[in-house]
């Protein structure tokens, strides 16, 4: 059964589960924009449509992140076909990469973002990538895959190498490009992206001072063990996501429409 809001703003009757996913994704775009993680009309956050096979939601190409709403998100299949009757197009570089992850990684990649923030791109462009020189960077030690730059990601055949280089991780640093962050939930993806951004910001600042103090692996292991226990108390990003949802809603609540 569709909600009244969805029936009024979409060209088809979507389920309540899809409408909630649309609102979650729309507010996620607004949060990213508020954080300064948007990149003009480029980059992407995508989310699998609940209870459907091989369909997901992505931003309409040509709109800024602060213009994204629940109803103007585009519903596409894994081949990039518009299956929701949206009048908007999508960026091929968006659905080619995201679709491959959605299709081949299952629930582990239900929510995906790709960003070009200055700090994350800088670390992706550094020969050593992310180094455990700060609290947040220690979160990700040995938990990130790296993929060499092959140009703009519009070729489907690159997808196999992307997945292979990701391995069993949930973050893929595209060298000289930017990170892809994924999770089974949009809340988990968001908090992972937030911590990665902080790790990269601090690394860039640290290395600007000269040689960094690298945390020994045995300390990183203890840090990650204890962090896993603490994260279980935070609802895998739920509290973080809801807090920032409140913040952006106070500024502009049009994302809900």
mmCIF file of C-alpha atoms in Angstrom:
data_model
loop_
_atom_site.group_PDB
_atom_site.id
_atom_site.type_symbol
_atom_site.label_atom_id
_atom_site.label_comp_id
_atom_site.label_asym_id
_atom_site.label_seq_id
_atom_site.Cartn_x
_atom_site.Cartn_y
_atom_site.Cartn_z
ATOM 1 C CA UNK A 1 0.000 0.000 0.000
ATOM 2 C CA UNK A 2 1.469 3.360 -0.970
ATOM 3 C CA UNK A 3 1.548 6.321 1.343
ATOM 4 C CA UNK A 4 -0.468 9.401 0.416
ATOM 5 C CA UNK A 5 2.742 11.362 -0.084
ATOM 6 C CA UNK A 6 4.205 8.832 -2.491
ATOM 7 C CA UNK A 7 0.981 8.570 -4.465
ATOM 8 C CA UNK A 8 0.908 12.332 -4.874
ATOM 9 C CA UNK A 9 4.495 12.746 -6.081
ATOM 10 C CA UNK A 10 5.355 9.612 -8.065
ATOM 11 C CA UNK A 11 4.187 8.282 -11.408
ATOM 12 C CA UNK A 12 3.374 4.906 -9.852
ATOM 13 C CA UNK A 13 2.143 3.498 -6.558
ATOM 14 C CA UNK A 14 5.133 2.439 -4.497
ATOM 15 C CA UNK A 15 5.101 0.404 -1.315
ATOM 16 C CA UNK A 16 5.491 1.937 2.119
ATOM 17 C CA UNK A 17 8.883 0.220 2.355
ATOM 18 C CA UNK A 18 10.057 1.873 -0.856
ATOM 19 C CA UNK A 19 8.776 5.267 0.257
ATOM 20 C CA UNK A 20 10.689 4.974 3.531
ATOM 21 C CA UNK A 21 13.824 4.023 1.565
ATOM 22 C CA UNK A 22 13.270 7.045 -0.664
ATOM 23 C CA UNK A 23 13.053 9.324 2.360
ATOM 24 C CA UNK A 24 16.123 7.769 3.978
ATOM 25 C CA UNK A 25 18.140 8.225 0.789
ATOM 26 C CA UNK A 26 16.862 11.753 0.179
ATOM 27 C CA UNK A 27 17.812 12.908 3.654
ATOM 28 C CA UNK A 28 21.174 11.159 3.261
ATOM 29 C CA UNK A 29 21.882 13.353 0.227
ATOM 30 C CA UNK A 30 20.976 16.414 2.303
ATOM 31 C CA UNK A 31 23.264 15.269 5.131
ATOM 32 C CA UNK A 32 26.153 14.729 2.702
ATOM 33 C CA UNK A 33 25.596 18.198 1.290
ATOM 34 C CA UNK A 34 25.491 19.703 4.784
ATOM 35 C CA UNK A 35 28.785 17.947 5.587
ATOM 36 C CA UNK A 36 30.403 19.375 2.452
ATOM 37 C CA UNK A 37 30.695 15.962 0.813
ATOM 38 C CA UNK A 38 28.832 16.822 -2.400
ATOM 39 C CA UNK A 39 30.582 17.481 -5.706
ATOM 40 C CA UNK A 40 28.452 19.824 -7.809
ATOM 41 C CA UNK A 41 25.919 17.585 -9.630
ATOM 42 C CA UNK A 42 28.287 14.595 -9.600
ATOM 43 C CA UNK A 43 28.928 11.566 -7.379
ATOM 44 C CA UNK A 44 26.290 9.238 -6.071
ATOM 45 C CA UNK A 45 24.587 7.541 -3.176
ATOM 46 C CA UNK A 46 22.421 4.556 -4.075
ATOM 47 C CA UNK A 47 20.102 2.362 -2.049
ATOM 48 C CA UNK A 48 18.460 -0.950 -2.852
ATOM 49 C CA UNK A 49 14.671 -0.896 -3.040
ATOM 50 C CA UNK A 50 13.372 -3.114 -0.193
ATOM 51 C CA UNK A 51 11.547 -6.312 -1.091
ATOM 52 C CA UNK A 52 12.513 -6.071 -4.774
ATOM 53 C CA UNK A 53 15.198 -7.816 -6.801
ATOM 54 C CA UNK A 54 17.854 -5.802 -8.623
ATOM 55 C CA UNK A 55 16.304 -2.356 -8.342
ATOM 56 C CA UNK A 56 17.788 0.617 -6.576
ATOM 57 C CA UNK A 57 17.372 4.351 -6.118
ATOM 58 C CA UNK A 58 19.878 6.983 -7.201
ATOM 59 C CA UNK A 59 20.019 10.757 -7.640
ATOM 60 C CA UNK A 60 18.654 12.446 -10.750
ATOM 61 C CA UNK A 61 21.565 13.678 -12.855
ATOM 62 C CA UNK A 62 21.724 17.453 -13.052
ATOM 63 C CA UNK A 63 20.427 18.172 -9.566
ATOM 64 C CA UNK A 64 22.471 19.382 -6.628
ATOM 65 C CA UNK A 65 22.344 17.279 -3.484
ATOM 66 C CA UNK A 66 20.250 19.901 -1.692
ATOM 67 C CA UNK A 67 17.613 19.550 -4.423
ATOM 68 C CA UNK A 68 17.139 15.795 -3.991
ATOM 69 C CA UNK A 69 13.783 14.735 -2.569
ATOM 70 C CA UNK A 70 12.128 11.402 -1.900
ATOM 71 C CA UNK A 71 9.981 11.676 -5.010
ATOM 72 C CA UNK A 72 12.604 12.834 -7.524
ATOM 73 C CA UNK A 73 15.029 9.979 -6.853
ATOM 74 C CA UNK A 74 15.289 7.725 -9.905
ATOM 75 C CA UNK A 75 14.438 4.035 -9.655
ATOM 76 C CA UNK A 76 16.581 1.924 -11.964
ATOM 77 C CA UNK A 77 17.463 -1.731 -12.455
ATOM 78 C CA UNK A 78 20.968 -3.192 -12.476
ATOM 79 C CA UNK A 79 21.279 -2.466 -16.180
ATOM 80 C CA UNK A 80 20.559 1.223 -15.637
ATOM 81 C CA UNK A 81 17.055 1.131 -17.080
ATOM 82 C CA UNK A 82 14.546 3.593 -15.666
ATOM 83 C CA UNK A 83 11.857 1.346 -14.175
ATOM 84 C CA UNK A 84 9.948 3.960 -12.208
ATOM 85 C CA UNK A 85 8.831 6.285 -14.954
ATOM 86 C CA UNK A 86 11.047 9.141 -13.742
ATOM 87 C CA UNK A 87 11.472 12.065 -16.163
ATOM 88 C CA UNK A 88 15.083 12.441 -15.009
ATOM 89 C CA UNK A 89 18.207 10.765 -16.348
ATOM 90 C CA UNK A 90 21.031 9.251 -14.311
ATOM 91 C CA UNK A 91 24.775 9.617 -14.730
ATOM 92 C CA UNK A 92 26.215 6.528 -16.435
ATOM 93 C CA UNK A 93 29.314 6.677 -14.244
ATOM 94 C CA UNK A 94 26.933 6.369 -11.307
ATOM 95 C CA UNK A 95 24.854 3.359 -12.201
ATOM 96 C CA UNK A 96 27.617 1.390 -13.976
ATOM 97 C CA UNK A 97 29.765 1.157 -10.860
ATOM 98 C CA UNK A 98 26.995 1.008 -8.268
ATOM 99 C CA UNK A 99 24.943 -1.505 -10.247
ATOM 100 C CA UNK A 100 27.844 -3.957 -10.398
ATOM 101 C CA UNK A 101 28.319 -3.834 -6.635
ATOM 102 C CA UNK A 102 24.589 -4.116 -5.970
ATOM 103 C CA UNK A 103 24.303 -7.053 -8.356
ATOM 104 C CA UNK A 104 27.294 -9.084 -7.187
ATOM 105 C CA UNK A 105 27.659 -8.304 -3.476
ATOM 106 C CA UNK A 106 24.075 -8.787 -2.341
ATOM 107 C CA UNK A 107 22.915 -7.361 0.970
ATOM 108 C CA UNK A 108 26.451 -6.304 1.910
ATOM 109 C CA UNK A 109 26.119 -3.536 -0.673
ATOM 110 C CA UNK A 110 22.498 -2.473 -0.248
ATOM 111 C CA UNK A 111 23.706 1.093 0.438
ATOM 112 C CA UNK A 112 26.640 2.604 -1.463
ATOM 113 C CA UNK A 113 28.231 6.026 -1.711
ATOM 114 C CA UNK A 114 31.043 7.361 -3.864
ATOM 115 C CA UNK A 115 32.547 10.755 -3.026
ATOM 116 C CA UNK A 116 35.247 13.133 -4.196
ATOM 117 C CA UNK A 117 35.961 14.979 -0.966
ATOM 118 C CA UNK A 118 39.345 16.683 -0.886
ATOM 119 C CA UNK A 119 40.617 14.656 2.052
ATOM 120 C CA UNK A 120 39.545 11.238 0.775
ATOM 121 C CA UNK A 121 40.814 11.939 -2.734
ATOM 122 C CA UNK A 122 44.122 13.114 -1.300
ATOM 123 C CA UNK A 123 44.552 9.865 0.624
ATOM 124 C CA UNK A 124 43.483 7.831 -2.418
ATOM 125 C CA UNK A 125 46.221 9.656 -4.326
ATOM 126 C CA UNK A 126 48.914 8.998 -1.698
ATOM 127 C CA UNK A 127 51.204 6.048 -2.431
ATOM 128 C CA UNK A 128 50.602 4.519 1.022
ATOM 129 C CA UNK A 129 46.852 5.091 1.099
ATOM 130 C CA UNK A 130 45.323 5.299 4.561
ATOM 131 C CA UNK A 131 47.942 4.792 7.274
ATOM 132 C CA UNK A 132 47.131 4.068 10.959
ATOM 133 C CA UNK A 133 48.367 7.397 12.287
ATOM 134 C CA UNK A 134 45.176 8.473 14.091
ATOM 135 C CA UNK A 135 42.227 7.088 16.021
ATOM 136 C CA UNK A 136 39.874 6.896 13.032
ATOM 137 C CA UNK A 137 42.465 5.514 10.635
ATOM 138 C CA UNK A 138 43.057 2.636 13.061
ATOM 139 C CA UNK A 139 39.390 1.696 12.578
ATOM 140 C CA UNK A 140 40.126 0.783 8.973
ATOM 141 C CA UNK A 141 43.558 -0.819 9.092
ATOM 142 C CA UNK A 142 43.510 -3.985 6.912
ATOM 143 C CA UNK A 143 39.823 -3.376 6.181
ATOM 144 C CA UNK A 144 40.110 -1.430 2.914
ATOM 145 C CA UNK A 145 40.629 -2.581 -0.663
ATOM 146 C CA UNK A 146 42.529 -0.548 -3.283
ATOM 147 C CA UNK A 147 41.872 -0.326 -7.016
ATOM 148 C CA UNK A 148 44.275 1.290 -9.492
ATOM 149 C CA UNK A 149 42.923 4.164 -11.552
ATOM 150 C CA UNK A 150 41.582 3.157 -14.977
ATOM 151 C CA UNK A 151 39.832 6.386 -15.913
ATOM 152 C CA UNK A 152 36.188 7.346 -15.452
ATOM 153 C CA UNK A 153 34.169 4.311 -14.343
ATOM 154 C CA UNK A 154 31.747 3.902 -17.247
ATOM 155 C CA UNK A 155 32.875 0.503 -18.563
ATOM 156 C CA UNK A 156 31.042 -2.514 -17.197
ATOM 157 C CA UNK A 157 34.064 -4.781 -17.709
ATOM 158 C CA UNK A 158 35.921 -2.864 -14.992
ATOM 159 C CA UNK A 159 33.335 -4.088 -12.489
ATOM 160 C CA UNK A 160 34.928 -7.520 -12.152
ATOM 161 C CA UNK A 161 38.245 -5.935 -11.137
ATOM 162 C CA UNK A 162 36.509 -3.553 -8.741
ATOM 163 C CA UNK A 163 34.846 -6.438 -6.919
ATOM 164 C CA UNK A 164 38.038 -8.499 -6.921
ATOM 165 C CA UNK A 165 40.078 -5.650 -5.435
ATOM 166 C CA UNK A 166 37.392 -4.949 -2.848
ATOM 167 C CA UNK A 167 37.759 -8.507 -1.577
ATOM 168 C CA UNK A 168 35.854 -9.102 1.643
ATOM 169 C CA UNK A 169 36.000 -5.430 2.634
ATOM 170 C CA UNK A 170 33.304 -2.772 2.531
ATOM 171 C CA UNK A 171 35.453 0.186 1.443
ATOM 172 C CA UNK A 172 37.273 0.413 -1.873
ATOM 173 C CA UNK A 173 39.729 3.243 -2.325
ATOM 174 C CA UNK A 174 39.882 4.062 -6.026
ATOM 175 C CA UNK A 175 43.457 5.280 -6.382
ATOM 176 C CA UNK A 176 43.802 8.842 -7.710
ATOM 177 C CA UNK A 177 40.015 9.045 -7.645
ATOM 178 C CA UNK A 178 37.998 8.587 -4.445
ATOM 179 C CA UNK A 179 36.433 6.007 -2.108
ATOM 180 C CA UNK A 180 33.431 3.743 -2.509
ATOM 181 C CA UNK A 181 31.805 2.977 0.838
ATOM 182 C CA UNK A 182 29.110 0.331 1.252
ATOM 183 C CA UNK A 183 27.054 -1.369 3.913
ATOM 184 C CA UNK A 184 23.908 -3.401 4.384
ATOM 185 C CA UNK A 185 22.100 -0.297 5.706
ATOM 186 C CA UNK A 186 22.198 3.371 4.799
ATOM 187 C CA UNK A 187 22.883 4.222 8.443
ATOM 188 C CA UNK A 188 25.892 1.913 8.567
ATOM 189 C CA UNK A 189 27.202 3.297 5.292
ATOM 190 C CA UNK A 190 26.841 6.860 6.564
ATOM 191 C CA UNK A 191 28.725 6.378 9.823
ATOM 192 C CA UNK A 192 31.461 4.460 7.993
ATOM 193 C CA UNK A 193 31.801 7.338 5.528
ATOM 194 C CA UNK A 194 31.884 9.843 8.379
ATOM 195 C CA UNK A 195 34.717 8.002 10.153
ATOM 196 C CA UNK A 196 36.650 7.556 6.894
ATOM 197 C CA UNK A 197 36.361 11.253 6.123
ATOM 198 C CA UNK A 198 37.687 12.137 9.574
ATOM 199 C CA UNK A 199 40.540 9.627 9.221
ATOM 200 C CA UNK A 200 41.572 11.166 5.913
ATOM 201 C CA UNK A 201 41.254 14.766 7.109
ATOM 202 C CA UNK A 202 43.482 14.055 10.092
ATOM 203 C CA UNK A 203 46.021 12.115 8.012
ATOM 204 C CA UNK A 204 46.351 14.990 5.543
ATOM 205 C CA UNK A 205 46.819 17.434 8.425
ATOM 206 C CA UNK A 206 49.315 15.138 10.170
ATOM 207 C CA UNK A 207 51.478 14.524 7.115
ATOM 208 C CA UNK A 208 51.612 18.256 6.435
ATOM 209 C CA UNK A 209 53.670 18.519 9.637
ATOM 210 C CA UNK A 210 56.234 15.966 8.538
ATOM 211 C CA UNK A 211 56.773 12.356 9.567
ATOM 212 C CA UNK A 212 53.789 10.745 11.304
ATOM 213 C CA UNK A 213 53.734 8.473 14.330
ATOM 214 C CA UNK A 214 52.368 5.133 13.063
ATOM 215 C CA UNK A 215 50.371 3.049 15.537
ATOM 216 C CA UNK A 216 51.803 -0.491 15.980
ATOM 217 C CA UNK A 217 49.685 -3.332 14.587
ATOM 218 C CA UNK A 218 49.228 -4.963 18.000
ATOM 219 C CA UNK A 219 47.637 -1.760 19.297
ATOM 220 C CA UNK A 220 45.467 -1.479 16.200
ATOM 221 C CA UNK A 221 44.223 -5.033 16.815
ATOM 222 C CA UNK A 222 43.165 -4.173 20.372
ATOM 223 C CA UNK A 223 41.574 -0.944 19.168
ATOM 224 C CA UNK A 224 39.496 -2.758 16.546
ATOM 225 C CA UNK A 225 38.461 -5.483 19.005
ATOM 226 C CA UNK A 226 37.199 -2.977 21.554
ATOM 227 C CA UNK A 227 35.638 -0.745 18.902
ATOM 228 C CA UNK A 228 33.520 -3.645 17.648
ATOM 229 C CA UNK A 229 31.993 -3.977 21.106
ATOM 230 C CA UNK A 230 31.269 -0.256 21.344
ATOM 231 C CA UNK A 231 29.727 -0.071 17.874
ATOM 232 C CA UNK A 232 27.141 -2.632 18.858
ATOM 233 C CA UNK A 233 25.778 -0.097 21.351
ATOM 234 C CA UNK A 234 25.272 2.547 18.660
ATOM 235 C CA UNK A 235 22.885 0.692 16.391
ATOM 236 C CA UNK A 236 25.417 0.521 13.515
ATOM 237 C CA UNK A 237 25.132 4.214 12.756
ATOM 238 C CA UNK A 238 21.430 4.592 13.568
ATOM 239 C CA UNK A 239 21.968 7.183 16.302
ATOM 240 C CA UNK A 240 24.387 9.165 14.137
ATOM 241 C CA UNK A 241 22.091 9.134 11.128
ATOM 242 C CA UNK A 242 19.031 10.190 13.121
ATOM 243 C CA UNK A 243 20.979 13.011 14.786
ATOM 244 C CA UNK A 244 22.074 14.482 11.470
ATOM 245 C CA UNK A 245 18.583 13.955 10.051
ATOM 246 C CA UNK A 246 17.268 16.206 12.821
ATOM 247 C CA UNK A 247 19.901 18.816 12.012
ATOM 248 C CA UNK A 248 19.206 19.040 8.280
ATOM 249 C CA UNK A 249 15.432 18.894 8.784
ATOM 250 C CA UNK A 250 15.613 22.016 10.934
ATOM 251 C CA UNK A 251 17.308 23.751 8.009
ATOM 252 C CA UNK A 252 15.104 22.428 5.195
ATOM 253 C CA UNK A 253 12.516 19.653 5.416
ATOM 254 C CA UNK A 254 11.722 19.502 1.686
ATOM 255 C CA UNK A 255 13.655 16.227 1.346
ATOM 256 C CA UNK A 256 10.586 14.436 2.719
ATOM 257 C CA UNK A 257 8.408 15.239 -0.305
#
